């Protein structure tokens, strides 16, 4: 088992500052999304990545712009981390016509192909084989693109996980599987329904893969394992699976207060919050408090602006309803 | 008489049967400690304990496989598939194994089990969490299919489903969970395969199910005001199907309108239409008209979803137009 | 003109398109080295090599997931699901992912892929290897559904399916694999959504598909001898559906009979029945009658399977009885 | 990894003789089934266990009469090994009304509940979770019954395998999973599409289970691991998974000559044929040639009789067709 040492990450401070900014963006975006949910502006459901920002950040930074992300319904952070602007993402949550998919997908299906964000998938496990397919296509066409596929700890017990891992291994596909282990499924503790301690890492050997665990609340550590795995994949050396240990600060979805979790556990993990940790590290490295504060303020301004723009979006109409079932843009099943 | 929500009725029906029969066990994701993601199973773990009410991993094939194996060896399991859309990940166990094994073994095994699931749209959950799957199940020989429209029916049909010796797909339209109905005290056991005539009219017959029952009744009121007097039939169980009631009520008015939340193609409305036009064609006075969701995946945005799913307004306008044609 | 078996036509259609377009790739269980369990893909590995023609593990979700991911990133995959019954183990990828993702993403992705599969009964394989699943696919918005009845159509519809930018479920009725048809040399590209009128009659219209096309034509000959002159329409693709041809031909005779191998409930025959009785009700002269497999799992024994699946005899007797009623 | 020593098995010679008889029965039955297939008397398909008889035998001998067998389409041997008479099994292959399921199931679905033969399943993987359910029921009712579930090497790559193994492990279910590794799927070598060398044993650790491999062509060795695993299960110590290495002498199904396999491989495994091996062992142990020959002759006579009885069976009629969809014995979907 490989456990990557901390205090590594990208060498230059500029990149580290970008990583800080990204984490703050993801954090503030999710907080805003939650506020708007409570205001009943987010209509369906939503699953926030509060507390898990370091994983999306570390990976996004290690990816090439033409690499591909496959995420779950808990996909806001992964979408933003690939460079998708905040406004269309927030507007999508509000069901507005300026939403990323004009309101047709909703919070659980954020997709922006132009940013390599190949979709958020709401059926547990499904996107692991789909990511294999993208990786296969890269391999076939020789483009050296890599597919990165994120999923949760609870998702390791579904059949599609198993099929995808074996498939990727035998075809040596350029895909990196990332288990964001936040200890919980919806309201059930994953360890109570899983036969091994590390739901992903302890199963890597079943697919001939190395067991890799990383501190998922340390963006630099994540960056390092991500860069290594992506490089391996790009070099044709096949898939990797990484288990990133983390925690979600809030509930599973919507307004769930997450009360089923012991207070002590929540407190322990709040103390490991990736953002203050990263902030301290930057201060230690000589970045000024003022510089960090200005990043934070800029992000707040951006989130405020996105909020306004999203709210100003129109209500999607009948024209959108019957559009884009088929590649011809329409929905007719008859002549 | 106490008012019960649809979600409370689920727990009430299950508890009633678990009290009566030790062989009834219940498994699914987050059904125990959490009381279900829709809070439909609150209190069951507390009353019946973790041996009879079991939280599972996210392994729908294992959940239904376990239910099947238990059913064929003496238990009467109830399994939850959280959202009906997830039937797609365990469809093999449902259609190839549970549905067929009794027939294939020449009756050596039976499958007294219930698979309950949150069905249909209206909650803005998007295309992968909003499907109506009653036609998925109806098309498979060997499955019974129940879709209650109110809390009272939930209790009695749940009990009947649990007592039934065949596999029952019990679909709970999620948008109904919070709706209250009067439910009397005491044990309630209903009968599968019995439709209910909720309103008697003379001009046209609306046949419907689930969420669309309430909307059809509202539409019937509006139509009555405009001089079109409709019968409304709540089918309640698609298999077994109460064709006697349906055929009688359609024959009486000479016109059939089906109202369903399914996408257009191969929904149960088509099946009813074909039964009627095969068996009582000469009792019909005009076209059979189906009111359905269009043949599209369900969109997430509230405005779009509302346009897609049949509304009272659309039911009224479609029937008005057709009756005046 | 060369005579080609249905199974040879599969390989011919695939090869035609693989030669033309490098982005066409093919994967499935035993499709390469073995040439397919039904020998429908013989020669493809040899011609196109193991990078384009890939044998897979028994992992249907991975097969279709791979096809989907490849399709959304520039390839045009063809995936085989060996028996159509096995769709049940990978149904999620088909119905929740492939079918819906284009719509959910507001058109950002397309899925130019074909899933071909051995469909339907007649080979005494029993209930888990004999199902007709065209209605499983037809009911899901976002899927096209093709069911050819002869080798010539196989080549042209396969080519059209591969060239199509939407996901096509291409169902090959296994019992037809050995049937020969004249197929001209050279590239053949057909058009999806076009029904063929194979026989023109004046008394009744038989609408059918797949294996039942041949039986319906034979039945029509027998019926003609008895004075009932039938039109026979081979629907060929259920989605897109050539309603123009179907409605025109039914209106012309005033009577519709559907012949399908599906179990009774929610088959495509019900859908056609409902379209006809909604849109051209006043052109009908009598009941719409569906001839289907009964609503049972398919039995294995030859005698029983033959009783279950519509036969020429049953088609003749049902139509005769109904026309003389 | 445990590899059980050979030359063990049940201590008494009587039991060993029963095991020999059983293996000969399975062998001769399958040969007869093949002959009748070639005569076009077996109408649908059939999948023979020729060469794999030691596994069915070793397990059946270690099971209690009320234990449960779950098998695949390759289930003739497992059915017979539980004591189901040959005539109804053969008649089922012929589609006759005296068949085990009156012709309604066919070769791939042999089931005899009264013998604890809980079914043969023809969709890869499906019966693993179903066996979990039976085991759960035994656990719940405290009956100390054990479910034994047989499957092939190729079946380890499907999702249901993964779900069932984890599920059985976390609930400590009394189920024994048995992978009959005959090296081949249908016409594809399993090792070409599997990420690990031992498709089952190398994955046991992913479910917290011990890795157990046994010589599947040695009925005694199989008996020993079977007895141990079944005892563990019966004692409430949870599931086991056993990989039994073996080979099918013939093709995958029907008239497949199995020509895709190298001659040398076939020859190597024919040399390891479990039946001559077991025969020699009995001779070494002092059993007389005559005694073995008489067992063989008795079996031949029994197979001949079953053949006649099966052929004499009637053709199932319409009454059976519409029967037993539902528990009330009928098939009506309407009132
Ligand atoms: C096949 C399937 N089963 C169940 C669900 C319901 N569900 C949604 S999220 C979730 C928990 C997932 O837990 P995990 O994989 O740990 O991801 P996390 O939500 O913690 O990020 C469940 C059970 C689903 N979406 N799909
Ligand atoms: C889900 C599914 N996919 C494919 C098949 C077709 N199939 C039947 S047997 C078989 C090979 C199975 O190989 P293995 O598990 O090694 O068992 P064996 O036949 O060698 O006993 C395949 C692919 C099937 N029955 N079910
Ligand atoms: Mg989690
Ligand atoms: Mg094998």
XYZ file of C-alpha atoms and ligand atoms in Angstrom, chain C residues 29-30 58 60 82-83 86 89 129, chain D residues 47 52 72-74 122-124 151-155 158 180 182 184-186 190 248 252, ligand 2:
57
model
C -18.529 -11.990 -25.619
C -17.069 -14.572 -27.992
C -18.848 -11.811 -19.083
C -22.526 -6.897 -19.784
C -25.446 -12.442 -26.739
C -29.066 -13.211 -25.858
C -29.296 -10.629 -20.864
C -28.270 -7.547 -16.337
C -32.963 -17.476 -23.415
C -24.127 -28.193 -21.076
C -16.001 -32.114 -13.666
C -25.817 -23.085 -13.320
C -27.161 -24.268 -16.664
C -24.299 -26.790 -16.381
C -28.952 -19.745 -16.894
C -28.111 -16.093 -16.489
C -24.513 -15.811 -15.386
C -20.527 -21.316 -10.785
C -17.822 -21.110 -13.426
C -14.580 -19.196 -13.726
C -16.015 -16.863 -16.346
C -18.829 -15.950 -13.982
C -20.041 -10.226 -13.567
C -15.567 -24.644 -10.892
C -12.487 -25.169 -16.029
C -12.804 -21.560 -20.310
C -15.904 -19.476 -20.683
C -17.757 -20.464 -23.815
C -11.029 -16.856 -18.929
C -14.517 -29.893 -19.209
C -19.232 -25.703 -23.974
C -25.346 -12.648 -18.141
C -24.937 -13.710 -19.094
N -24.014 -13.428 -20.022
C -23.649 -14.369 -20.918
C -24.183 -15.613 -20.895
C -23.820 -16.642 -21.955
N -22.983 -17.677 -21.379
C -23.519 -18.829 -20.961
S -22.363 -19.842 -20.325
C -21.145 -18.726 -20.587
C -19.753 -19.056 -20.185
C -19.654 -19.209 -18.711
O -18.387 -19.589 -18.364
P -18.062 -20.135 -16.929
O -18.627 -19.201 -15.904
O -16.602 -20.359 -16.855
O -18.869 -21.477 -16.769
P -18.723 -22.824 -17.584
O -19.666 -22.744 -18.741
O -17.300 -22.975 -17.989
O -19.166 -23.884 -16.641
C -21.629 -17.587 -21.186
C -20.819 -16.434 -21.581
C -25.165 -15.870 -19.910
N -25.787 -17.038 -19.838
N -25.515 -14.908 -19.028
